[in-house]
CSV table of C-alpha atoms in Angstrom, one decimal:
chain,number,residue,atom,x,y,z
F,28,MET,CA,6.7,-0.5,-14.2
F,29,GLU,CA,3.2,0.5,-13.2
F,30,HIS,CA,2.1,0.1,-9.3
F,31,ALA,CA,-1.4,-0.7,-9.2
F,32,PHE,CA,-3.8,-0.7,-6.3
F,33,THR,CA,-7.3,0.1,-5.1
F,34,PRO,CA,-6.5,2.3,-2.3
F,35,LEU,CA,-10.4,1.6,-0.5
F,36,GLU,CA,-10.1,-1.5,-0.7
F,37,PRO,CA,-9.3,-2.3,3.2
F,38,LEU,CA,-12.8,-0.7,3.8
F,39,LEU,CA,-14.6,-3.2,1.3
F,40,PRO,CA,-16.6,-5.9,3.5
F,41,THR,CA,-15.5,-8.9,1.8
F,42,GLY,CA,-12.0,-9.1,0.6
F,43,LYS,CA,-8.3,-11.0,1.5
F,44,LEU,CA,-6.2,-8.0,1.4
F,45,LYS,CA,-3.6,-8.4,4.1
F,46,TYR,CA,-3.1,-5.3,6.0
F,47,CYS,CA,-1.8,-3.9,9.1
F,48,LEU,CA,-3.6,-1.2,11.6
F,49,VAL,CA,-2.2,1.3,13.1
F,50,VAL,CA,-4.4,4.0,15.5
F,51,LEU,CA,-3.4,7.4,16.3
F,52,ASN,CA,-4.6,9.9,18.5
F,53,GLN,CA,-7.9,11.3,17.0
F,54,PRO,CA,-11.5,10.5,17.1
F,55,LEU,CA,-12.0,6.7,15.7
F,56,ASP,CA,-14.3,6.7,12.8
F,57,LYS,CA,-16.7,4.0,12.2
F,58,CYS,CA,-14.9,2.2,10.0
F,59,VAL,CA,-12.6,1.3,12.8
F,60,ARG,CA,-14.9,-1.8,13.7
F,61,HIS,CA,-14.3,-3.4,10.2
F,62,LEU,CA,-10.9,-2.7,9.8
F,63,TRP,CA,-10.2,-3.9,13.2
F,64,SER,CA,-11.4,-7.3,12.8
F,65,LYS,CA,-9.8,-8.2,9.5
F,66,ALA,CA,-6.3,-6.6,10.4
F,67,LEU,CA,-3.3,-8.7,10.9
F,68,LEU,CA,-1.5,-6.8,13.5
F,69,ARG,CA,-3.0,-3.5,15.2
F,70,ALA,CA,-0.8,-1.0,17.0
F,71,CYS,CA,-1.6,2.2,18.7
F,72,ALA,CA,0.7,5.3,18.6
F,73,ASP,CA,0.5,6.9,22.3
F,74,GLY,CA,-3.3,8.7,22.6
F,75,GLY,CA,-4.2,6.4,19.9
F,76,ALA,CA,-4.8,4.0,23.0
F,77,ASN,CA,-7.0,6.5,24.5
F,78,ARG,CA,-9.2,6.6,21.8
F,79,LEU,CA,-9.3,2.5,21.2
F,80,TYR,CA,-10.1,2.4,25.0
F,81,ASP,CA,-12.9,4.9,24.9
F,82,THR,CA,-14.3,3.6,21.7
F,83,MET,CA,-14.5,-0.2,22.8
F,84,GLU,CA,-16.3,0.8,26.1
F,85,GLY,CA,-19.5,0.7,24.5
F,86,GLU,CA,-18.5,-1.6,21.7
F,87,ARG,CA,-17.2,-4.7,23.2
F,88,GLU,CA,-20.3,-7.2,22.0
F,89,ARG,CA,-20.5,-5.9,18.5
F,90,PHE,CA,-16.6,-6.0,18.2
F,91,TYR,CA,-16.4,-9.6,19.1
F,92,LEU,CA,-19.3,-10.5,17.2
F,93,LEU,CA,-18.0,-8.9,14.2
F,94,PHE,CA,-14.8,-10.5,14.9
F,95,ILE,CA,-16.3,-13.8,15.3
F,96,HIS,CA,-18.3,-13.3,12.1
F,97,GLU,CA,-15.3,-12.7,10.1
F,98,ARG,CA,-13.4,-15.5,11.3
F,99,GLU,CA,-16.5,-18.0,10.5
F,100,ARG,CA,-16.3,-16.3,6.9
F,101,GLU,CA,-12.9,-16.7,6.4
F,102,ARG,CA,-12.9,-20.1,7.4
F,103,GLU,CA,-15.9,-21.1,4.9
F,104,ARG,CA,-14.1,-19.6,2.2
F,105,ASP,CA,-10.6,-21.4,3.0
F,106,GLY,CA,-12.7,-24.5,3.4
F,107,GLN,CA,-10.3,-24.7,6.6
F,108,LYS,CA,-11.3,-27.8,8.9
F,109,GLU,CA,-11.8,-25.9,12.1
F,110,LYS,CA,-9.4,-26.8,15.0
F,111,GLN,CA,-11.7,-25.8,17.9
F,112,ALA,CA,-12.3,-27.2,21.3
F,113,PRO,CA,-15.4,-29.3,21.9
F,114,CYS,CA,-17.2,-26.7,23.3
F,115,ARG,CA,-16.8,-24.7,20.1
F,116,GLU,CA,-15.0,-21.7,21.7
F,117,PRO,CA,-13.3,-19.6,19.2
F,118,ASN,CA,-9.8,-20.0,18.3
F,119,VAL,CA,-8.0,-17.2,19.7
F,120,GLY,CA,-4.8,-18.4,18.3
F,121,LEU,CA,-3.8,-19.9,21.2
F,122,ASP,CA,-2.9,-23.1,19.3
F,123,PRO,CA,0.3,-22.2,18.1
F,124,GLY,CA,-0.3,-25.0,15.5
F,125,THR,CA,-3.2,-22.6,13.5
F,126,PRO,CA,-1.5,-20.4,11.1
F,127,GLY,CA,-3.0,-17.1,10.1
F,128,LEU,CA,-5.0,-16.2,13.1
F,129,ARG,CA,-4.0,-14.1,15.6
F,130,PRO,CA,-0.8,-14.6,16.9
F,131,GLY,CA,-0.9,-16.2,20.7
F,132,LEU,CA,-0.6,-14.9,24.1
F,133,LYS,CA,2.7,-13.5,25.3
F,134,ALA,CA,4.4,-16.0,27.7
F,135,GLY,CA,3.5,-15.2,31.3
F,136,ALA,CA,0.6,-13.0,30.3
F,137,LYS,CA,-2.2,-12.8,33.2
F,138,PRO,CA,-5.0,-14.5,32.5
F,139,LEU,CA,-7.8,-12.3,30.9
F,140,SER,CA,-11.4,-12.4,32.4
F,141,HIS,CA,-14.6,-10.9,31.6
F,142,PRO,CA,-18.1,-11.3,33.4
F,143,GLY,CA,-19.7,-12.5,30.3
F,144,ILE,CA,-17.8,-14.2,27.2
F,145,PRO,CA,-14.2,-15.9,27.8
F,146,TYR,CA,-11.7,-14.1,26.5
F,147,LEU,CA,-13.5,-11.1,25.3
F,148,ASP,CA,-10.7,-8.5,26.2
F,149,PHE,CA,-8.3,-10.5,24.0
F,150,PHE,CA,-10.0,-9.2,21.0
F,151,PHE,CA,-9.5,-5.6,21.5
F,152,LEU,CA,-5.7,-5.7,22.4
F,153,PRO,CA,-3.6,-4.3,19.9
F,154,GLU,CA,-0.4,-6.2,19.2
F,155,PHE,CA,1.6,-3.1,21.1
F,156,ILE,CA,1.2,0.5,22.0
F,157,SER,CA,4.4,2.7,21.1
F,158,GLY,CA,5.2,6.2,21.8
F,159,ASP,CA,6.6,9.0,24.3
F,160,PHE,CA,3.6,8.4,26.4
F,161,ASP,CA,2.5,12.4,27.0
F,162,SER,CA,-0.9,11.7,25.6
F,163,ILE,CA,-1.7,8.7,26.7
F,164,ARG,CA,-3.8,8.1,30.0
F,165,PRO,CA,-2.1,6.4,33.0
F,166,GLU,CA,-5.4,4.4,33.4
F,167,VAL,CA,-5.3,3.6,30.0
F,168,LYS,CA,-1.8,2.2,29.7
F,169,GLU,CA,-2.0,0.6,32.8
F,170,TYR,CA,-5.3,-1.2,31.6
F,171,TYR,CA,-3.3,-2.6,28.3
F,172,ALA,CA,-0.4,-3.4,30.6
F,173,ILE,CA,-2.5,-5.7,32.9
F,174,LYS,CA,-4.4,-7.1,30.0
F,175,GLY,CA,-0.4,-8.6,28.4
F,176,CYS,CA,-0.2,-5.7,25.7
F,177,GLU,CA,3.1,-4.8,25.0
F,178,ILE,CA,3.9,-1.3,26.1
F,179,ILE,CA,6.9,0.0,23.9
F,180,SER,CA,8.5,3.4,25.0
F,181,THR,CA,9.9,5.4,22.2
F,182,PRO,CA,11.3,8.8,23.5
F,183,ASP,CA,13.0,10.0,20.8
F,184,GLN,CA,11.8,13.8,20.1
F,185,ASP,CA,13.3,13.8,16.7
F,186,HIS,CA,10.5,11.7,15.7
F,187,THR,CA,6.9,11.5,16.1
F,188,ASP,CA,4.9,8.8,17.4
F,189,PHE,CA,3.5,7.8,14.2
F,190,THR,CA,6.8,7.4,12.6
F,191,LYS,CA,8.4,5.3,15.4
F,192,CYS,CA,5.5,3.0,15.6
F,193,LEU,CA,6.1,2.3,12.2
F,194,GLU,CA,9.4,1.2,12.8
F,195,LEU,CA,8.3,-1.2,15.5
F,196,LEU,CA,5.3,-2.5,13.2
F,197,GLN,CA,8.1,-3.0,10.2
F,198,LYS,CA,10.1,-5.1,12.7
F,199,LYS,CA,7.1,-7.1,14.0
F,200,ILE,CA,6.2,-8.0,10.5
F,201,GLU,CA,9.8,-9.0,10.0
F,202,GLU,CA,9.7,-11.3,12.7
F,203,LYS,CA,6.7,-12.9,12.0
F,204,ASP,CA,7.6,-12.9,8.3
F,205,LEU,CA,4.1,-11.6,7.4
F,206,GLN,CA,3.1,-10.8,3.9
F,207,VAL,CA,1.4,-7.1,4.2
F,208,ASP,CA,-0.3,-5.6,1.1
F,209,VAL,CA,-1.1,-2.0,3.3
F,210,ILE,CA,-0.5,-0.3,6.4
F,211,VAL,CA,-3.8,1.4,7.1
F,212,THR,CA,-3.1,4.2,9.5
F,213,LEU,CA,-6.5,5.7,11.3
F,214,GLY,CA,-6.3,9.7,12.4
F,215,GLY,CA,-3.6,12.5,11.6
F,216,LEU,CA,-5.6,14.3,9.4
F,217,ALA,CA,-7.6,16.7,11.6
F,218,GLY,CA,-6.7,18.7,14.4
F,219,ARG,CA,-3.6,20.3,15.1
F,220,PHE,CA,-2.4,21.6,11.7
F,221,ASP,CA,1.3,21.0,12.6
F,222,GLN,CA,0.1,17.4,13.7
F,223,ILE,CA,-1.4,17.1,9.8
F,224,MET,CA,1.8,18.0,8.0
F,225,ALA,CA,3.8,15.6,10.2
F,226,SER,CA,1.8,12.9,9.5
F,227,VAL,CA,2.2,13.8,5.9
F,228,SER,CA,6.1,14.2,6.5
F,229,THR,CA,5.8,10.6,8.0
F,230,LEU,CA,4.5,9.1,4.8
F,231,PHE,CA,8.2,10.7,3.1
F,232,GLN,CA,10.1,9.1,5.8
F,233,ALA,CA,8.2,5.9,5.4
F,234,THR,CA,10.0,4.6,2.0
F,235,CYS,CA,13.0,4.2,4.3
F,236,ILE,CA,11.1,2.4,7.4
F,237,THR,CA,8.9,0.0,5.3
F,238,PRO,CA,8.3,-1.5,1.7
F,239,VAL,CA,4.7,-1.6,2.7
F,240,PRO,CA,2.5,1.2,1.2
F,241,ILE,CA,0.9,3.2,4.0
F,242,ILE,CA,-2.7,4.9,3.7
F,243,ILE,CA,-4.0,7.7,6.1
F,244,ILE,CA,-7.6,7.6,6.8
F,245,GLN,CA,-9.7,9.9,8.7
F,246,GLU,CA,-13.3,11.1,8.7
F,247,GLU,CA,-13.9,11.7,4.6
F,248,SER,CA,-10.1,11.8,3.6
F,249,LEU,CA,-7.7,9.4,2.4
F,250,ILE,CA,-4.1,10.2,1.6
F,251,TYR,CA,-1.5,8.5,-0.1
F,252,LEU,CA,2.0,8.9,-1.2
F,253,LEU,CA,2.5,8.5,-4.8
F,254,GLN,CA,6.5,7.9,-5.5
F,255,PRO,CA,8.1,8.9,-8.6
F,256,GLY,CA,6.9,6.7,-11.5
F,257,LYS,CA,3.8,5.3,-12.9
F,258,HIS,CA,0.4,4.4,-10.9
F,259,LYS,CA,-2.8,2.9,-11.4
F,260,MET,CA,-5.7,3.0,-9.1
F,261,HIS,CA,-9.1,1.4,-9.1
F,262,VAL,CA,-11.7,3.9,-7.6
F,263,ASP,CA,-14.6,1.6,-8.4
F,264,THR,CA,-15.1,0.1,-5.0
F,265,GLY,CA,-18.3,1.9,-4.5
F,266,MET,CA,-16.6,3.7,-1.5
F,267,GLU,CA,-15.5,6.6,-3.5
F,268,GLY,CA,-16.5,10.2,-2.5
F,269,ASP,CA,-16.9,12.9,-4.8
F,270,TRP,CA,-13.7,14.7,-4.5
F,271,CYS,CA,-10.1,14.0,-5.2
F,272,GLY,CA,-6.5,15.8,-5.7
F,273,LEU,CA,-2.7,15.9,-6.4
F,274,ILE,CA,-0.6,17.9,-3.7
F,275,PRO,CA,2.8,18.7,-4.7
F,276,VAL,CA,3.6,18.2,-1.1
F,277,GLY,CA,7.5,18.9,-0.4
F,278,GLN,CA,8.8,20.2,-4.0
F,279,SER,CA,6.9,20.8,-7.3
F,280,CYS,CA,6.2,18.0,-9.5
F,281,ASN,CA,7.5,19.2,-13.3
F,282,HIS,CA,6.1,16.2,-15.3
F,283,VAL,CA,2.5,15.2,-13.9
F,284,THR,CA,0.1,13.4,-16.5
F,285,THR,CA,-3.0,11.6,-15.7
F,286,THR,CA,-6.0,10.0,-16.8
F,287,GLY,CA,-9.5,9.1,-15.3
F,288,LEU,CA,-10.2,12.5,-13.7
F,289,LYS,CA,-12.5,14.9,-14.7
F,290,TRP,CA,-9.4,17.4,-15.1
F,291,ASN,CA,-6.4,15.5,-16.3
F,292,LEU,CA,-2.9,16.7,-16.1
F,293,THR,CA,-0.7,16.3,-19.5
F,294,ASN,CA,3.0,16.8,-18.8
F,295,ASN,CA,2.0,19.8,-16.8
F,296,VAL,CA,3.7,21.2,-13.5
F,297,LEU,CA,2.1,20.8,-9.9
F,298,GLY,CA,3.7,23.1,-7.3
F,299,PHE,CA,2.5,25.5,-4.8
F,300,GLY,CA,2.7,28.7,-6.5
F,301,THR,CA,1.8,27.4,-10.0
F,302,LEU,CA,-1.0,24.7,-10.0
F,303,VAL,CA,-2.2,22.5,-6.8
F,304,SER,CA,-5.0,20.0,-8.2
F,305,THR,CA,-8.0,20.2,-5.6
F,306,SER,CA,-11.7,19.7,-5.9
F,307,ASN,CA,-10.9,17.2,-8.7
F,308,THR,CA,-13.6,14.4,-9.4
F,309,TYR,CA,-13.5,11.3,-11.7
F,310,ASP,CA,-14.7,10.7,-15.3
F,311,GLY,CA,-16.3,7.6,-14.5
F,312,SER,CA,-14.0,5.0,-16.2
F,313,GLY,CA,-13.4,3.6,-12.4
F,314,VAL,CA,-9.6,3.9,-13.3
F,315,VAL,CA,-7.2,6.7,-12.2
F,316,THR,CA,-3.6,6.5,-13.5
F,317,VAL,CA,-0.8,9.2,-12.5
F,318,GLU,CA,2.7,9.4,-13.7
F,319,THR,CA,4.9,11.8,-11.8
F,320,ASP,CA,8.6,12.4,-11.7
F,321,HIS,CA,8.4,13.7,-7.9
F,322,PRO,CA,6.4,12.4,-4.6
F,323,LEU,CA,2.9,13.3,-5.0
F,324,LEU,CA,0.5,13.4,-2.5
F,325,TRP,CA,-2.9,11.8,-3.5
F,326,THR,CA,-5.9,12.6,-1.8
F,327,MET,CA,-9.5,11.3,-2.2
F,328,ALA,CA,-13.0,11.2,-0.6
F,329,ILE,CA,-14.4,8.4,1.3
F,330,LYS,CA,-18.4,8.3,1.1
F,331,ASN,CA,-19.9,8.2,4.5
O,8,MET,CA,15.0,44.0,5.6
O,9,GLU,CA,13.5,42.4,8.3
O,10,HIS,CA,9.7,42.3,8.4
O,11,ALA,CA,8.0,42.3,11.7
O,12,PHE,CA,4.4,41.5,12.9
O,13,THR,CA,2.6,40.0,15.5
O,14,PRO,CA,0.3,37.5,14.2
O,15,LEU,CA,-2.6,37.3,16.9
O,16,GLU,CA,-2.6,41.0,16.9
O,17,PRO,CA,-5.7,40.9,15.4
O,18,LEU,CA,-7.4,39.1,18.1
O,19,LEU,CA,-6.6,41.5,21.0
O,20,PRO,CA,-9.4,43.6,21.9
O,21,THR,CA,-7.5,46.5,22.2
O,22,GLY,CA,-5.4,47.8,19.0
O,23,LYS,CA,-5.3,49.5,15.7
O,24,LEU,CA,-4.5,47.3,13.5
O,25,LYS,CA,-5.8,48.0,10.1
O,26,TYR,CA,-6.8,44.6,8.5
O,27,CYS,CA,-9.5,42.9,6.1
O,28,LEU,CA,-11.5,40.3,7.0
O,29,VAL,CA,-12.3,37.3,4.6
O,30,VAL,CA,-14.9,34.8,5.6
O,31,LEU,CA,-14.7,31.3,3.7
O,32,ASN,CA,-17.1,28.3,4.0
O,33,GLN,CA,-16.5,26.7,7.6
O,34,PRO,CA,-18.2,27.2,10.8
O,35,LEU,CA,-17.5,30.4,12.4
O,36,ASP,CA,-15.3,30.8,15.4
O,37,LYS,CA,-16.3,33.1,18.4
O,38,CYS,CA,-13.9,35.3,17.5
O,39,VAL,CA,-15.8,36.8,14.4
O,40,ARG,CA,-17.6,39.1,16.2
O,41,HIS,CA,-14.8,40.9,17.2
O,42,LEU,CA,-12.8,40.8,14.2
O,43,TRP,CA,-15.8,41.9,12.3
O,44,SER,CA,-16.3,45.0,14.1
O,45,LYS,CA,-12.7,46.5,13.5
O,46,ALA,CA,-12.0,45.4,10.1
O,47,LEU,CA,-11.7,47.8,7.3
O,48,LEU,CA,-13.5,45.6,4.7
O,49,ARG,CA,-15.1,42.8,5.1
O,50,ALA,CA,-15.7,39.7,2.1
O,51,CYS,CA,-17.4,36.3,2.1
O,52,ALA,CA,-15.9,33.6,-0.6
O,53,ASP,CA,-19.3,31.8,-1.4
O,54,GLY,CA,-20.7,29.4,1.2
O,55,GLY,CA,-18.9,31.8,3.9
O,56,ALA,CA,-21.9,33.9,3.5
O,57,ASN,CA,-24.1,31.0,4.4
O,58,ARG,CA,-21.9,30.9,7.5
O,59,LEU,CA,-22.4,34.8,8.3
O,60,TYR,CA,-26.3,34.4,7.8
O,61,ASP,CA,-26.5,31.3,10.0
O,62,THR,CA,-24.6,32.7,12.8
O,63,MET,CA,-25.8,36.4,12.7
O,64,GLU,CA,-29.4,35.5,13.0
O,65,GLY,CA,-31.1,38.1,14.7
O,66,GLU,CA,-28.6,40.6,13.7
O,67,ARG,CA,-27.6,40.1,10.1
O,68,GLU,CA,-28.0,44.0,9.4
O,69,SER,CA,-25.2,44.8,11.5
O,70,PHE,CA,-22.8,42.1,9.8
O,71,LEU,CA,-23.1,43.0,6.0
O,72,PRO,CA,-20.0,42.1,4.0
O,73,GLU,CA,-18.9,44.5,1.4
O,74,PHE,CA,-18.9,41.8,-1.2
O,75,ILE,CA,-19.9,38.4,-1.6
O,76,SER,CA,-17.8,36.4,-4.3
O,77,GLY,CA,-17.4,33.1,-6.0
O,78,ASP,CA,-18.5,30.9,-8.6
O,79,PHE,CA,-21.8,30.4,-6.1
O,80,ASP,CA,-22.0,26.4,-6.1
O,81,SER,CA,-22.2,26.6,-2.4
O,82,ILE,CA,-24.2,30.1,-1.4
O,83,ARG,CA,-28.0,29.4,-0.5
O,84,PRO,CA,-30.2,31.3,-2.9
O,85,GLU,CA,-32.0,32.7,-0.2
O,86,VAL,CA,-28.8,34.3,1.3
O,87,LYS,CA,-27.6,35.2,-1.9
O,88,GLU,CA,-30.8,37.4,-2.4
O,89,TYR,CA,-30.5,38.8,1.5
O,90,TYR,CA,-27.4,40.0,0.6
O,91,ALA,CA,-28.0,41.7,-2.4
O,92,ILE,CA,-31.1,43.5,-1.5
O,93,LYS,CA,-29.0,44.7,1.8
O,94,GLY,CA,-26.8,46.4,-1.1
O,95,CYS,CA,-23.9,44.0,-0.6
O,96,GLU,CA,-22.0,43.7,-3.9
O,97,ILE,CA,-22.1,40.2,-5.4
O,98,ILE,CA,-19.6,39.7,-7.8
O,99,SER,CA,-19.4,36.3,-9.9
O,100,THR,CA,-16.0,34.6,-10.1
O,101,PRO,CA,-16.9,31.4,-12.4
O,102,ASP,CA,-13.1,30.8,-13.4
O,103,GLN,CA,-12.8,26.9,-12.7
O,104,ASP,CA,-9.2,27.1,-12.3
O,105,HIS,CA,-9.0,28.9,-9.2
O,106,THR,CA,-10.6,28.6,-5.7
O,107,ASP,CA,-12.9,31.0,-4.7
O,108,PHE,CA,-10.8,31.8,-1.9
O,109,THR,CA,-8.1,32.6,-4.2
O,110,LYS,CA,-10.3,35.0,-6.5
O,111,CYS,CA,-11.8,36.7,-3.4
O,112,LEU,CA,-8.2,37.6,-2.3
O,113,GLU,CA,-8.1,39.1,-6.1
O,114,LEU,CA,-10.6,41.4,-5.6
O,115,LEU,CA,-8.9,42.4,-2.2
O,116,GLN,CA,-6.0,42.8,-3.5
O,117,LYS,CA,-6.2,46.8,-4.4
O,118,LYS,CA,-6.9,47.4,-0.6
O,119,ILE,CA,-4.6,45.1,0.8
O,120,GLU,CA,-0.6,46.2,1.1
O,121,GLU,CA,1.5,43.3,-0.5
O,122,LYS,CA,3.7,41.5,2.4
O,123,ASP,CA,7.2,40.5,1.2
O,124,LEU,CA,7.2,37.0,2.1
O,125,GLN,CA,10.8,36.2,1.8
O,126,GLY,CA,13.6,37.0,3.7
O,127,LYS,CA,13.8,38.0,7.6
O,128,HIS,CA,10.7,37.7,10.0
O,129,LYS,CA,10.4,38.8,13.6
O,130,MET,CA,7.3,37.5,15.0
O,131,HIS,CA,5.7,38.9,18.7
O,132,VAL,CA,4.5,36.0,20.4
O,133,ASP,CA,3.7,37.4,23.4
O,134,THR,CA,-0.1,38.5,23.3
O,135,GLY,CA,-1.3,36.0,26.0
O,136,MET,CA,-3.4,34.2,23.3
O,137,GLU,CA,-0.5,31.9,21.9
O,138,GLY,CA,-1.3,28.1,22.7
O,139,ASP,CA,1.5,25.6,23.2
O,140,TRP,CA,2.3,24.3,19.9
O,141,CYS,CA,3.8,25.9,17.0
O,142,GLY,CA,5.9,24.9,13.4
O,143,LEU,CA,7.4,25.7,10.2
O,144,ILE,CA,6.4,23.9,7.3
O,145,PRO,CA,8.3,23.8,3.6
O,146,VAL,CA,4.8,23.1,1.9
O,147,GLY,CA,5.9,24.1,-1.6
O,148,GLN,CA,9.7,23.5,-2.0
O,149,SER,CA,12.6,23.1,0.7
O,150,CYS,CA,13.8,25.8,2.5
O,151,ASN,CA,17.8,25.5,2.6
O,152,HIS,CA,18.7,28.1,4.5
O,153,VAL,CA,16.4,28.3,7.7
O,154,THR,CA,17.6,30.1,10.7
O,155,THR,CA,15.3,30.8,13.8
O,156,THR,CA,15.4,32.3,17.2
O,157,GLY,CA,12.8,32.1,19.8
O,158,LEU,CA,12.0,28.5,19.7
O,159,LYS,CA,12.7,25.7,21.6
O,160,TRP,CA,14.1,23.8,19.0
O,161,ASN,CA,15.9,26.3,16.8
O,162,LEU,CA,17.6,26.2,13.7
O,163,THR,CA,20.7,27.3,12.2
O,164,ASN,CA,21.2,27.6,8.4
O,165,ASN,CA,19.2,24.3,8.3
O,166,VAL,CA,17.5,22.4,5.6
O,167,LEU,CA,13.5,21.9,5.8
O,168,GLY,CA,12.0,19.8,3.7
O,169,PHE,CA,9.3,16.9,3.5
O,170,GLY,CA,11.8,14.0,3.6
O,171,THR,CA,14.2,16.0,5.1
O,172,LEU,CA,13.2,17.9,8.2
O,173,VAL,CA,9.7,19.4,8.9
O,174,SER,CA,9.5,21.7,12.3
O,175,THR,CA,6.1,20.1,14.1
O,176,SER,CA,5.4,20.1,17.7
O,177,ASN,CA,8.0,22.9,18.3
O,178,THR,CA,7.4,25.7,21.2
O,179,TYR,CA,8.7,28.7,22.2
O,180,ASP,CA,11.8,29.6,24.5
O,181,GLY,CA,9.8,32.3,26.8
O,182,SER,CA,11.2,35.3,25.3
O,183,GLY,CA,8.2,36.0,23.4
O,184,VAL,CA,9.9,36.9,20.1
O,185,VAL,CA,10.4,34.2,17.1
O,186,THR,CA,12.5,35.5,14.2
O,187,VAL,CA,12.7,33.1,10.9
O,188,GLU,CA,14.9,33.9,7.9
O,189,THR,CA,14.0,31.6,5.5
O,190,ASP,CA,15.3,31.7,1.4
O,191,HIS,CA,12.0,30.1,0.1
O,192,PRO,CA,8.4,30.4,1.3
O,193,LEU,CA,7.7,28.9,4.5
O,194,LEU,CA,4.6,28.4,6.5
O,195,TRP,CA,4.3,29.3,10.3
O,196,THR,CA,1.7,27.7,12.2
O,197,MET,CA,1.1,28.1,15.5
O,198,ALA,CA,-1.6,27.4,18.2
O,199,ILE,CA,-4.1,29.6,19.4
O,200,LYS,CA,-5.2,29.6,23.1
O,201,ASN,CA,-9.1,29.0,23.1
């Protein structure tokens, strides 16, 4: 059975992809604005909250307007009748009878306030922030706590904040009975080398945590772990960069066959010490297929 | 047979370590000056020559590599010409099945002692330049028998593997020495204090 998807679909300006967003502790790329506005759920792992807080500082207006714009386009597309107050304030999901919009405020949450636009801060709240909190700044944690954001401590030192965040995210997805196509993770691919490897390791563990595919994006790179079997990837969104690769992290893959690449594999062995496919590229067909007998890390460039 | 070394020894201001230097195509860190001066042999892989050229502006003649190798799709023409005129060996390695780095190492191979990568290792981590974190990454295959000492979270005949256990965000126990025994190649990574 072939698994087909389009890795860069979440980055498309149009699209109805249902995804959740996880923010890790790395500088945030510009795409966060677009990704934020269309995500079903958003979570921060520990220091990811610092990044969000600092990025939003100068960006509130733009995010707000983008959010409103997206919601209006969504309503136009669906032909939905708007349920709005007479003053035409945006529906922030406070009315439990409007499905498909953001979940409402927690009962007992303190009232939000902003000198300018009402409910502004609400748009930039993640669903939750989790971690062992050795990275989040105290004032950032306090800010989100006051705003009514769920702060969940996960002190377990045998797993990374990212892994634990995914566990919590999966629970939320189940609780809310959401249909989710992909989990988009921002960060995790730069900085400390051991943390980069930990991000890759989390992808391996993720199969036991959630059935939802996970992609990790930072700067110009995307990674995605291909499970054993056949895969078909559409690489014609127009956002694909020059390079791509297949990295046999964890173990050699003894039977790898590809199409759609400039340098294809035909029942080849991929392994550290044998052959690792890096600096590969596309043959122009717009589709890449990969067949592998063991987990194989796909990586590709994102045009900036 | 135990293999002992001090990973950050090349960065020490004093020392008689015999080493060769390879420069790849990334921004050069400050330590390049010190490392350059004491290296036995220095080489650039393709665009690494650009980095050297740009970083050493004003004093390029004091930083001439023995050779520059690669498929030369990154080195700027004026950079290549400069080093050629100055007498550096320019070695074209067009083979597209291997990276410039790999091919550069092959050229250095005669002058570098082969190190045995498997077995017992002893690393001194008390130069004062060690940062907070370290890790053991079983990149290419699982390591079925890994035993360590000197780490905060040691392994005792454990399995390390992606999907099983990867040692990241580890740190030291203060003894100044880390030993690692492994049955398959295992990637050691550590922080350098800046």
